[in-house]
Amino acid sequence: MKCQRVTVFDGESDFMKDISSLMQTRLTTDHIPFLNSVAEVAAHNQVSVYVVGGFVRDLLLNIKNVDIDLVVEGDGIVFAQKLAEKFDGRTSRYKKFGTATLMLQGRPNIDVATARTESYSCPAALPDVEPSTIKLDLARRDFTVNSMAIKLSESGTFFLIDLFGGEIDLKDSLIKVLHDRSFVDDPCRLFRAIRFEQRFEFCIKGQTKQLMRSAIENNLIDKLSGDRLMNEIKILLSEVDPVRCVDRMRELSLLQTIAPEIFNDDFHWTIMKKVDSALAWADMIPLTKKPEAWFVYFHTLFMVEDDEAFEGMMMRLNFPSNIYFRMCSERECFVEAMHDLSEERELKPSEIYDIFSKQSSEAVILLLAACWNKRMKEYVELYFKKYCASAKIELNGDDLIGMGMQPGSSFNDVFKALRDARINGQVTSRDEEIVLVESQFLK
Ligand code: ATP
């Protein structure tokens, strides 16, 4: 790589590096012409444009990343519109933040932002935002490795801008904050630090680790809104290896602040480690709906059996109401299923059906992970491969009315009896269904 000293910022000389040849070798062929076209539009409109964040980090790490984030020294929304005109695309605009999403045919969406500076009126508050320069835009970011930019230029040269030693930290495999108030300003960064550390097998140490510990001890997480906290937990649990992230949260005492009841609980911890195998095993079974892996881990973290502990945890975390209600109902079914499945005797097919038909795909995986044995796997296979199909009955409400029954809640009992009989193999045709209804409900 060739290094040169050039002036980037008004009145300042900073170190930039020409990384054009690195980009030529590492990026797929269509990236370079696309970025050059973006540079042309920028030059034509007399603004400076930079690729920032994860794309730059991953390029230097030689990891494929197709998500391009652009920052414009100028109006990001107007620039996104210019790009949309040039490439025949569309934009959605977020005026309040000075950002736009550019949607182009055959390409992942591109985020375009106005270079901005942020200030925090109090810890964990949403920041006040003002348009600024790339220098200040990079200074508001989370970690040194995420605070690099590539300047796009009309000449086709790409310059790496690295003001905070991000490249060295990448080489040294370090996650470091840019300043001491970083976690106070935005406690979401606690989760982000763990995520990047575990994903790249990096290390958080020294000052950054101390700042994390102090933010955790001071319970700064409590200041985050339920939505923001939920979002961070969801992204963390969507990592390729979420168990490592959770383990690291445990080590840094972050898990205790969000899920204290399970912190020392071996049962949850054992389940957590089996989820991955359960997901892989269930991938070969025709589940009604593909489970969302992150939600299985989420359940594993928060689905504690004790009512008081569960409610306390939900209150403290202040999750959005849709998540709260889903957790409550799935937890109820899960606890009931664990109870039914703990019986020593072999369950009848209709009992197996009753258990699994109430579960979401995620709860099925959780049940598998909680009872990771041959019998459980057999039950899951039987349910999805056989009982789901054999539970179909032929008689409907009109048929029952035609047989002289009064419509009402009793119909549910009839349908359940018919379904049980079908699953248990006692009834195999419409005629036999009619005989069952006549003998059990019409005499
Ligand atoms: P990933 O590979 O997980 O998408 P990313 O770095 O692209 O990683 P994003 O969440 O898309 O992550 O964020 C893009 C960039 O925005 C980051 O690289 C970072 O520079 C900045 N950023 C995102 N969230 C924060 C935050 N909470 N505080 C400061 N900077 C942030």
Tab-separated table of C-alpha atoms and ligand atoms in Angstrom:
chain	number	residue	atom	x	y	z
A	1	MET	CA	0.000	0.000	0.000
A	2	LYS	CA	1.201	3.459	-0.944
A	3	CYS	CA	1.110	6.219	1.694
A	4	GLN	CA	1.078	9.929	1.030
A	5	ARG	CA	0.503	13.139	2.918
A	6	VAL	CA	-2.381	15.151	1.571
A	7	THR	CA	-4.624	17.894	2.815
A	8	VAL	CA	-8.112	16.639	3.542
A	9	PHE	CA	-9.578	19.049	6.004
A	10	ASP	CA	-9.609	22.802	5.849
A	11	GLY	CA	-6.413	24.176	7.281
A	12	GLU	CA	-5.227	20.759	8.403
A	13	SER	CA	-2.976	18.137	7.064
A	14	ASP	CA	-3.897	14.578	7.892
A	15	PHE	CA	-2.659	11.203	7.072
A	16	MET	CA	-4.507	9.476	4.276
A	17	LYS	CA	-3.635	6.354	2.451
A	18	ASP	CA	-4.278	5.426	-1.154
A	19	ILE	CA	-6.006	2.052	-0.957
A	20	SER	CA	-7.115	1.888	-4.605
A	21	SER	CA	-5.141	-1.248	-5.407
A	22	LEU	CA	-6.331	-2.998	-2.240
A	23	MET	CA	-9.898	-2.231	-3.284
A	24	GLN	CA	-9.279	-3.509	-6.813
A	25	THR	CA	-8.094	-6.835	-5.455
A	26	ARG	CA	-10.650	-7.258	-2.676
A	27	LEU	CA	-13.914	-5.939	-4.091
A	28	THR	CA	-16.080	-7.619	-6.675
A	29	THR	CA	-15.736	-6.108	-10.133
A	30	ASP	CA	-18.987	-4.109	-10.147
A	31	HIS	CA	-18.204	-2.264	-6.885
A	32	ILE	CA	-15.381	-0.103	-8.251
A	33	PRO	CA	-17.250	1.280	-11.318
A	34	PHE	CA	-20.269	1.920	-9.098
A	35	LEU	CA	-18.231	3.857	-6.516
A	36	ASN	CA	-16.518	5.764	-9.338
A	37	SER	CA	-19.929	6.779	-10.697
A	38	VAL	CA	-20.929	7.932	-7.196
A	39	ALA	CA	-17.715	10.011	-7.130
A	40	GLU	CA	-18.630	11.574	-10.488
A	41	VAL	CA	-22.070	12.585	-9.230
A	42	ALA	CA	-20.396	14.051	-6.129
A	43	ALA	CA	-17.913	16.060	-8.207
A	44	HIS	CA	-20.684	17.284	-10.476
A	45	ASN	CA	-22.635	18.494	-7.446
A	46	GLN	CA	-19.556	19.852	-5.695
A	47	VAL	CA	-19.849	17.768	-2.563
A	48	SER	CA	-17.404	15.366	-0.931
A	49	VAL	CA	-18.588	11.795	-0.445
A	50	TYR	CA	-17.217	9.009	1.730
A	51	VAL	CA	-17.912	5.324	2.293
A	52	VAL	CA	-17.946	4.791	6.060
A	53	GLY	CA	-18.337	2.289	8.882
A	54	GLY	CA	-18.637	-1.477	8.560
A	55	PHE	CA	-17.864	-1.594	4.833
A	56	VAL	CA	-14.454	0.017	5.381
A	57	ARG	CA	-13.693	-2.129	8.433
A	58	ASP	CA	-14.612	-5.334	6.615
A	59	LEU	CA	-12.688	-4.358	3.491
A	60	LEU	CA	-9.527	-4.032	5.586
A	61	LEU	CA	-10.302	-7.327	7.298
A	62	ASN	CA	-10.940	-8.898	3.885
A	63	ILE	CA	-14.464	-9.896	4.854
A	64	LYS	CA	-17.240	-9.616	2.284
A	65	ASN	CA	-19.689	-6.825	3.103
A	66	VAL	CA	-22.180	-5.556	0.547
A	67	ASP	CA	-23.794	-2.878	2.762
A	68	ILE	CA	-22.533	0.492	1.628
A	69	ASP	CA	-23.056	3.511	3.928
A	70	LEU	CA	-22.292	6.884	2.356
A	71	VAL	CA	-21.651	10.157	4.166
A	72	VAL	CA	-21.881	13.435	2.285
A	73	GLU	CA	-20.347	16.747	3.264
A	74	GLY	CA	-23.426	18.555	2.042
A	75	ASP	CA	-27.080	17.608	1.896
A	76	GLY	CA	-27.279	13.793	2.083
A	77	ILE	CA	-30.924	13.683	1.046
A	78	VAL	CA	-30.401	15.820	-2.059
A	79	PHE	CA	-27.346	13.728	-2.958
A	80	ALA	CA	-29.320	10.498	-2.590
A	81	GLN	CA	-31.896	11.928	-5.012
A	82	LYS	CA	-29.155	12.770	-7.517
A	83	LEU	CA	-27.898	9.187	-7.258
A	84	ALA	CA	-31.438	7.876	-7.693
A	85	GLU	CA	-31.770	9.939	-10.901
A	86	LYS	CA	-28.429	8.713	-12.215
A	87	PHE	CA	-29.064	5.032	-11.467
A	88	ASP	CA	-32.805	5.006	-12.044
A	89	GLY	CA	-33.604	4.174	-8.434
A	90	ARG	CA	-35.821	5.400	-5.594
A	91	THR	CA	-35.203	6.972	-2.196
A	92	SER	CA	-36.931	7.069	1.162
A	93	ARG	CA	-36.044	10.192	3.063
A	94	TYR	CA	-35.752	10.867	6.801
A	95	LYS	CA	-35.657	14.670	6.968
A	96	LYS	CA	-35.230	14.858	10.731
A	97	PHE	CA	-31.945	12.922	10.542
A	98	GLY	CA	-30.730	14.231	7.163
A	99	THR	CA	-30.532	10.686	5.851
A	100	ALA	CA	-32.007	8.737	2.969
A	101	THR	CA	-32.092	5.149	1.844
A	102	LEU	CA	-31.278	4.654	-1.803
A	103	MET	CA	-32.969	1.703	-3.458
A	104	LEU	CA	-31.432	0.522	-6.702
A	105	GLN	CA	-32.415	-2.421	-8.858
A	106	GLY	CA	-30.254	-5.498	-8.167
A	107	ARG	CA	-28.257	-3.882	-5.335
A	108	PRO	CA	-28.637	-3.901	-1.560
A	109	ASN	CA	-30.065	-0.616	-0.244
A	110	ILE	CA	-27.527	2.134	0.354
A	111	ASP	CA	-27.780	4.501	3.318
A	112	VAL	CA	-26.836	8.073	2.487
A	113	ALA	CA	-26.305	10.484	5.394
A	114	THR	CA	-25.433	14.127	5.785
A	115	ALA	CA	-22.129	14.383	7.670
A	116	ARG	CA	-23.164	15.302	11.185
A	117	THR	CA	-22.007	15.986	14.666
A	118	GLU	CA	-23.897	14.740	17.699
A	119	SER	CA	-24.230	16.002	21.230
A	120	TYR	CA	-25.977	14.305	24.135
A	121	SER	CA	-28.031	16.430	26.519
A	122	CYS	CA	-28.038	13.610	29.094
A	123	PRO	CA	-26.829	10.002	29.270
A	124	ALA	CA	-28.521	7.612	26.817
A	125	ALA	CA	-30.711	10.375	25.367
A	126	LEU	CA	-31.174	10.523	21.621
A	127	PRO	CA	-28.491	12.916	20.376
A	128	ASP	CA	-28.969	16.451	19.080
A	129	VAL	CA	-27.718	16.411	15.535
A	130	GLU	CA	-26.146	19.138	13.390
A	131	PRO	CA	-24.693	19.005	9.866
A	132	SER	CA	-20.903	19.061	9.906
A	133	THR	CA	-17.747	17.642	8.351
A	134	ILE	CA	-16.541	14.096	7.825
A	135	LYS	CA	-14.009	14.652	10.591
A	136	LEU	CA	-16.713	15.339	13.189
A	137	ASP	CA	-18.923	12.664	11.721
A	138	LEU	CA	-16.216	10.073	12.295
A	139	ALA	CA	-15.592	11.433	15.788
A	140	ARG	CA	-19.192	10.685	16.851
A	141	ARG	CA	-18.850	6.976	16.080
A	142	ASP	CA	-18.583	4.041	18.443
A	143	PHE	CA	-15.190	2.352	18.028
A	144	THR	CA	-11.937	3.157	16.281
A	145	VAL	CA	-12.371	0.219	13.884
A	146	ASN	CA	-15.770	1.614	12.846
A	147	SER	CA	-14.554	5.178	12.461
A	148	MET	CA	-12.696	5.000	9.195
A	149	ALA	CA	-13.855	6.346	5.848
A	150	ILE	CA	-12.903	6.008	2.204
A	151	LYS	CA	-12.957	9.260	0.268
A	152	LEU	CA	-14.303	8.829	-3.237
A	153	SER	CA	-12.603	11.013	-5.825
A	154	GLU	CA	-13.278	11.792	-9.462
A	155	SER	CA	-9.806	10.620	-10.453
A	156	GLY	CA	-10.780	7.078	-9.431
A	157	THR	CA	-8.404	7.052	-6.472
A	158	PHE	CA	-9.682	5.818	-3.116
A	159	PHE	CA	-8.209	7.297	0.054
A	160	LEU	CA	-8.549	5.697	3.469
A	161	ILE	CA	-9.149	8.297	6.172
A	162	ASP	CA	-8.184	6.962	9.554
A	163	LEU	CA	-8.165	9.621	12.260
A	164	PHE	CA	-8.347	7.406	15.336
A	165	GLY	CA	-5.936	4.587	14.618
A	166	GLY	CA	-8.642	2.187	13.458
A	167	GLU	CA	-6.356	0.326	11.089
A	168	ILE	CA	-3.780	-0.365	13.795
A	169	ASP	CA	-6.530	-1.536	16.155
A	170	LEU	CA	-7.811	-3.860	13.435
A	171	LYS	CA	-4.313	-5.315	13.110
A	172	ASP	CA	-4.066	-5.634	16.897
A	173	SER	CA	-7.609	-7.089	17.072
A	174	LEU	CA	-8.815	-4.441	19.505
A	175	ILE	CA	-12.203	-2.843	20.133
A	176	LYS	CA	-11.560	0.654	21.510
A	177	VAL	CA	-13.866	3.598	22.116
A	178	LEU	CA	-12.952	7.061	20.843
A	179	HIS	CA	-13.470	8.903	24.132
A	180	ASP	CA	-14.232	8.335	27.814
A	181	ARG	CA	-17.915	9.300	27.682
A	182	SER	CA	-18.752	6.924	24.856
A	183	PHE	CA	-20.778	4.381	26.894
A	184	VAL	CA	-22.403	7.140	28.945
A	185	ASP	CA	-23.574	8.923	25.806
A	186	ASP	CA	-24.926	5.718	24.328
A	187	PRO	CA	-25.109	2.529	26.431
A	188	CYS	CA	-26.154	0.594	23.292
A	189	ARG	CA	-22.444	0.579	22.567
A	190	LEU	CA	-21.953	-1.914	25.409
A	191	PHE	CA	-23.761	-4.515	23.312
A	192	ARG	CA	-22.069	-3.382	20.123
A	193	ALA	CA	-18.614	-3.719	21.701
A	194	ILE	CA	-19.329	-7.306	22.718
A	195	ARG	CA	-20.816	-8.120	19.333
A	196	PHE	CA	-17.812	-6.928	17.334
A	197	GLU	CA	-15.344	-8.395	19.815
A	198	GLN	CA	-16.913	-11.833	19.590
A	199	ARG	CA	-17.626	-11.728	15.867
A	200	PHE	CA	-14.045	-10.958	14.901
A	201	GLU	CA	-12.446	-12.715	17.885
A	202	PHE	CA	-11.046	-9.348	18.981
A	203	CYS	CA	-10.413	-8.151	22.482
A	204	ILE	CA	-11.798	-5.390	24.702
A	205	LYS	CA	-9.213	-4.410	27.231
A	206	GLY	CA	-7.560	-1.548	29.108
A	207	GLN	CA	-9.412	1.743	29.281
A	208	THR	CA	-12.351	0.575	27.119
A	209	LYS	CA	-12.940	-2.418	29.376
A	210	GLN	CA	-12.820	-0.228	32.471
A	211	LEU	CA	-15.279	2.230	30.947
A	212	MET	CA	-17.595	-0.664	30.125
A	213	ARG	CA	-17.426	-2.012	33.645
A	214	SER	CA	-18.162	1.390	35.093
A	215	ALA	CA	-21.137	1.932	32.719
A	216	ILE	CA	-22.496	-1.494	33.691
A	217	GLU	CA	-21.976	-0.896	37.424
A	218	ASN	CA	-23.794	2.420	37.119
A	219	ASN	CA	-26.735	0.659	35.468
A	220	LEU	CA	-26.711	2.883	32.409
A	221	ILE	CA	-28.652	0.186	30.564
A	222	ASP	CA	-31.683	1.178	32.639
A	223	LYS	CA	-31.687	4.518	30.849
A	224	LEU	CA	-32.276	2.956	27.441
A	225	SER	CA	-35.829	2.832	26.116
A	226	GLY	CA	-37.414	-0.612	25.744
A	227	ASP	CA	-37.295	-0.314	21.941
A	228	ARG	CA	-33.591	0.507	21.805
A	229	LEU	CA	-32.699	-2.203	24.298
A	230	MET	CA	-34.795	-4.748	22.420
A	231	ASN	CA	-33.156	-3.759	19.153
A	232	GLU	CA	-29.651	-4.245	20.565
A	233	ILE	CA	-30.503	-7.594	22.123
A	234	LYS	CA	-32.083	-8.758	18.877
A	235	ILE	CA	-29.025	-7.785	16.812
A	236	LEU	CA	-26.679	-9.391	19.325
A	237	LEU	CA	-28.664	-12.633	19.352
A	238	SER	CA	-28.659	-12.647	15.537
A	239	GLU	CA	-24.873	-12.984	15.433
A	240	VAL	CA	-23.511	-16.246	14.024
A	241	ASP	CA	-22.468	-17.362	17.503
A	242	PRO	CA	-24.771	-15.644	19.996
A	243	VAL	CA	-23.793	-17.966	22.834
A	244	ARG	CA	-20.290	-16.509	22.851
A	245	CYS	CA	-21.792	-13.021	23.035
A	246	VAL	CA	-24.075	-13.996	25.923
A	247	ASP	CA	-21.170	-15.664	27.687
A	248	ARG	CA	-19.139	-12.496	27.337
A	249	MET	CA	-22.100	-10.469	28.634
A	250	ARG	CA	-22.098	-12.776	31.626
A	251	GLU	CA	-18.366	-12.327	32.157
A	252	LEU	CA	-18.631	-8.528	32.007
A	253	SER	CA	-21.675	-8.563	34.334
A	254	LEU	CA	-23.925	-7.143	31.617
A	255	LEU	CA	-26.173	-10.199	31.539
A	256	GLN	CA	-26.893	-9.773	35.237
A	257	THR	CA	-28.319	-6.338	34.586
A	258	ILE	CA	-30.799	-7.503	31.958
A	259	ALA	CA	-31.579	-11.057	33.044
A	260	PRO	CA	-30.472	-11.469	36.667
A	261	GLU	CA	-32.685	-14.485	37.319
A	262	ILE	CA	-30.916	-16.648	34.816
A	263	PHE	CA	-27.425	-15.439	35.536
A	264	ASN	CA	-26.503	-18.277	37.863
A	265	ASP	CA	-29.055	-20.693	36.549
A	266	ASP	CA	-27.449	-23.778	35.034
A	267	PHE	CA	-30.719	-24.920	33.472
A	268	HIS	CA	-30.936	-21.872	31.169
A	269	TRP	CA	-27.270	-21.990	30.451
A	270	THR	CA	-27.394	-25.661	29.448
A	271	ILE	CA	-30.355	-24.999	27.168
A	272	MET	CA	-28.594	-22.021	25.589
A	273	LYS	CA	-25.699	-24.251	24.571
A	274	LYS	CA	-27.998	-26.809	22.969
A	275	VAL	CA	-30.063	-24.389	20.884
A	276	ASP	CA	-27.616	-24.476	17.993
A	277	SER	CA	-27.786	-28.301	17.742
A	278	ALA	CA	-31.569	-28.202	18.090
A	279	LEU	CA	-31.818	-25.645	15.261
A	280	ALA	CA	-29.542	-27.720	13.022
A	281	TRP	CA	-31.484	-30.901	13.767
A	282	ALA	CA	-34.852	-29.217	13.198
A	283	ASP	CA	-33.653	-27.877	9.861
A	284	MET	CA	-34.242	-31.383	8.493
A	285	ILE	CA	-37.830	-31.485	9.759
A	286	PRO	CA	-40.641	-29.846	7.782
A	287	LEU	CA	-41.582	-27.313	10.500
A	288	THR	CA	-44.701	-25.273	9.704
A	289	LYS	CA	-42.645	-22.063	9.868
A	290	LYS	CA	-38.872	-21.646	9.890
A	291	PRO	CA	-37.858	-20.584	13.413
A	292	GLU	CA	-36.088	-17.273	13.892
A	293	ALA	CA	-32.870	-18.258	15.624
A	294	TRP	CA	-32.491	-15.002	17.546
A	295	PHE	CA	-35.956	-15.409	19.047
A	296	VAL	CA	-35.141	-18.900	20.282
A	297	TYR	CA	-32.128	-17.465	22.106
A	298	PHE	CA	-34.271	-14.621	23.337
A	299	HIS	CA	-36.754	-17.092	24.802
A	300	THR	CA	-33.918	-19.023	26.364
A	301	LEU	CA	-32.729	-15.889	28.109
A	302	PHE	CA	-36.013	-14.584	29.365
A	303	MET	CA	-38.441	-17.460	29.746
A	304	VAL	CA	-37.941	-18.120	33.438
A	305	GLU	CA	-40.426	-20.396	35.180
A	306	ASP	CA	-41.026	-18.352	38.313
A	307	ASP	CA	-43.945	-15.931	37.688
A	308	GLU	CA	-42.657	-13.164	39.907
A	309	ALA	CA	-39.178	-13.316	38.436
A	310	PHE	CA	-40.572	-13.269	34.902
A	311	GLU	CA	-42.849	-10.288	35.526
A	312	GLY	CA	-40.062	-8.435	37.321
A	313	MET	CA	-37.720	-8.983	34.399
A	314	MET	CA	-40.321	-7.879	31.846
A	315	MET	CA	-41.094	-4.726	33.849
A	316	ARG	CA	-37.462	-3.834	34.231
A	317	LEU	CA	-36.697	-4.372	30.576
A	318	ASN	CA	-39.758	-2.428	29.466
A	319	PHE	CA	-40.020	-4.386	26.235
A	320	PRO	CA	-42.447	-3.218	23.548
A	321	SER	CA	-45.944	-4.540	24.290
A	322	ASN	CA	-46.088	-6.899	21.271
A	323	ILE	CA	-42.949	-8.677	22.504
A	324	TYR	CA	-44.245	-8.732	26.074
A	325	PHE	CA	-47.577	-10.344	25.127
A	326	ARG	CA	-45.931	-12.846	22.813
A	327	MET	CA	-43.502	-13.806	25.571
A	328	CYS	CA	-46.330	-14.234	28.078
A	329	SER	CA	-48.440	-16.499	25.911
A	330	GLU	CA	-45.530	-18.576	24.628
A	331	ARG	CA	-44.169	-18.951	28.137
A	332	GLU	CA	-47.505	-20.261	29.378
A	333	CYS	CA	-47.618	-22.903	26.605
A	334	PHE	CA	-43.974	-23.762	27.154
A	335	VAL	CA	-44.353	-24.323	30.905
A	336	GLU	CA	-47.423	-26.485	30.289
A	337	ALA	CA	-45.569	-28.487	27.627
A	338	MET	CA	-42.557	-29.049	29.882
A	339	HIS	CA	-44.929	-30.359	32.520
A	340	ASP	CA	-46.725	-32.716	30.108
A	341	LEU	CA	-43.491	-33.937	28.574
A	342	SER	CA	-42.025	-34.747	31.971
A	343	GLU	CA	-44.459	-37.662	32.357
A	344	GLU	CA	-42.735	-41.021	32.274
A	345	ARG	CA	-45.421	-42.818	30.246
A	346	GLU	CA	-45.530	-42.798	26.453
A	347	LEU	CA	-47.850	-40.050	25.250
A	348	LYS	CA	-50.749	-40.791	22.919
A	349	PRO	CA	-50.495	-39.260	19.417
A	350	SER	CA	-53.344	-36.836	20.219
A	351	GLU	CA	-51.524	-35.711	23.392
A	352	ILE	CA	-48.375	-35.067	21.383
A	353	TYR	CA	-50.483	-33.092	18.920
A	354	ASP	CA	-52.022	-31.047	21.728
A	355	ILE	CA	-48.606	-30.106	23.053
A	356	PHE	CA	-46.951	-29.095	19.797
A	357	SER	CA	-49.888	-27.487	18.028
A	358	LYS	CA	-49.831	-24.728	20.658
A	359	GLN	CA	-46.139	-23.942	20.229
A	360	SER	CA	-44.473	-21.447	17.924
A	361	SER	CA	-41.573	-22.844	15.859
A	362	GLU	CA	-39.217	-21.050	18.230
A	363	ALA	CA	-40.789	-22.699	21.280
A	364	VAL	CA	-40.476	-26.126	19.606
A	365	ILE	CA	-36.729	-25.550	19.284
A	366	LEU	CA	-36.610	-24.431	22.892
A	367	LEU	CA	-38.436	-27.591	23.987
A	368	LEU	CA	-35.980	-29.672	21.980
A	369	ALA	CA	-33.039	-27.889	23.559
A	370	ALA	CA	-34.558	-28.258	27.032
A	371	CYS	CA	-35.241	-31.999	26.584
A	372	TRP	CA	-32.523	-33.003	24.165
A	373	ASN	CA	-33.216	-36.732	24.046
A	374	LYS	CA	-34.386	-39.476	21.702
A	375	ARG	CA	-37.985	-39.470	22.875
A	376	MET	CA	-38.353	-35.723	22.389
A	377	LYS	CA	-36.899	-35.871	18.883
A	378	GLU	CA	-39.296	-38.710	18.037
A	379	TYR	CA	-42.259	-36.664	19.249
A	380	VAL	CA	-41.234	-33.623	17.206
A	381	GLU	CA	-40.702	-35.751	14.100
A	382	LEU	CA	-44.028	-37.524	14.544
A	383	TYR	CA	-45.874	-34.263	15.053
A	384	PHE	CA	-44.498	-32.480	11.998
A	385	LYS	CA	-44.164	-35.467	9.668
A	386	LYS	CA	-47.363	-37.293	10.566
A	387	TYR	CA	-49.836	-35.829	13.049
A	388	CYS	CA	-50.032	-32.389	11.432
A	389	ALA	CA	-51.398	-34.034	8.284
A	390	SER	CA	-53.501	-36.733	9.967
A	391	ALA	CA	-55.228	-34.115	12.174
A	392	LYS	CA	-57.328	-32.947	9.217
A	393	ILE	CA	-61.004	-33.712	9.633
A	394	GLU	CA	-63.649	-33.780	6.933
A	395	LEU	CA	-66.807	-32.677	8.745
A	396	ASN	CA	-67.403	-28.966	9.114
A	397	GLY	CA	-69.874	-26.732	10.964
A	398	ASP	CA	-72.520	-27.023	8.238
A	399	ASP	CA	-72.309	-30.814	8.435
A	400	LEU	CA	-72.885	-30.701	12.201
A	401	ILE	CA	-75.903	-28.401	11.767
A	402	GLY	CA	-77.159	-30.760	9.072
A	403	MET	CA	-76.907	-33.557	11.631
A	404	GLY	CA	-79.209	-31.583	13.957
A	405	MET	CA	-76.667	-29.920	16.273
A	406	GLN	CA	-77.082	-26.367	17.562
A	407	PRO	CA	-74.120	-24.111	16.664
A	408	GLY	CA	-72.106	-23.006	19.695
A	409	SER	CA	-69.056	-23.687	21.780
A	410	SER	CA	-69.896	-27.404	21.866
A	411	PHE	CA	-68.720	-27.534	18.243
A	412	ASN	CA	-65.158	-27.102	19.526
A	413	ASP	CA	-65.557	-30.258	21.644
A	414	VAL	CA	-66.826	-32.147	18.608
A	415	PHE	CA	-63.971	-30.990	16.406
A	416	LYS	CA	-61.431	-31.853	19.114
A	417	ALA	CA	-62.906	-35.342	19.533
A	418	LEU	CA	-62.823	-35.870	15.766
A	419	ARG	CA	-59.242	-34.604	15.497
A	420	ASP	CA	-58.069	-36.798	18.395
A	421	ALA	CA	-59.754	-39.813	16.830
A	422	ARG	CA	-58.138	-39.068	13.464
A	423	ILE	CA	-54.655	-38.651	14.981
A	424	ASN	CA	-55.012	-41.761	17.151
A	425	GLY	CA	-56.129	-43.747	14.086
A	426	GLN	CA	-59.623	-44.531	15.442
A	427	VAL	CA	-61.333	-42.767	12.557
A	428	THR	CA	-60.139	-42.779	8.950
A	429	SER	CA	-63.042	-41.565	6.804
A	430	ARG	CA	-65.927	-39.104	6.678
A	431	ASP	CA	-68.413	-41.898	7.342
A	432	GLU	CA	-66.536	-42.931	10.467
A	433	GLU	CA	-66.480	-39.297	11.583
A	434	ILE	CA	-70.289	-39.204	11.280
A	435	VAL	CA	-70.584	-42.400	13.338
A	436	LEU	CA	-68.376	-40.898	16.045
A	437	VAL	CA	-70.424	-37.681	16.228
A	438	GLU	CA	-73.676	-39.645	16.380
A	439	SER	CA	-72.456	-41.971	19.094
A	440	GLN	CA	-70.713	-39.401	21.295
A	441	PHE	CA	-72.669	-36.181	20.806
A	442	LEU	CA	-76.135	-36.924	19.489
A	443	LYS	CA	-77.398	-39.652	21.823
B	1	ATP	P1	-22.572	-4.696	10.900
B	1	ATP	O1	-21.610	-5.533	10.142
B	1	ATP	O2	-23.008	-5.311	12.190
B	1	ATP	O3	-23.709	-4.149	10.093
B	1	ATP	P2	-21.744	-1.930	10.996
B	1	ATP	O4	-20.502	-1.322	11.554
B	1	ATP	O5	-22.041	-1.713	9.550
B	1	ATP	O6	-21.665	-3.468	11.351
B	1	ATP	P3	-24.172	-0.531	11.709
B	1	ATP	O7	-25.003	-0.768	12.926
B	1	ATP	O8	-24.780	-0.708	10.373
B	1	ATP	O9	-22.920	-1.454	11.931
B	1	ATP	O10	-23.599	0.931	11.821
B	1	ATP	C1	-22.867	1.561	10.790
B	1	ATP	C2	-21.851	2.493	11.388
B	1	ATP	O11	-22.516	3.512	12.137
B	1	ATP	C3	-20.913	1.831	12.390
B	1	ATP	O12	-19.806	1.250	11.731
B	1	ATP	C4	-20.519	2.984	13.274
B	1	ATP	O13	-19.522	3.768	12.667
B	1	ATP	C5	-21.792	3.822	13.318
B	1	ATP	N1	-22.640	3.480	14.465
B	1	ATP	C6	-23.686	2.631	14.497
B	1	ATP	N2	-24.260	2.593	15.710
B	1	ATP	C7	-23.575	3.450	16.477
B	1	ATP	C8	-23.668	3.882	17.829
B	1	ATP	N3	-24.609	3.380	18.642
B	1	ATP	N4	-22.800	4.804	18.261
B	1	ATP	C9	-21.867	5.328	17.436
B	1	ATP	N5	-21.708	4.959	16.165
B	1	ATP	C10	-22.539	4.043	15.671
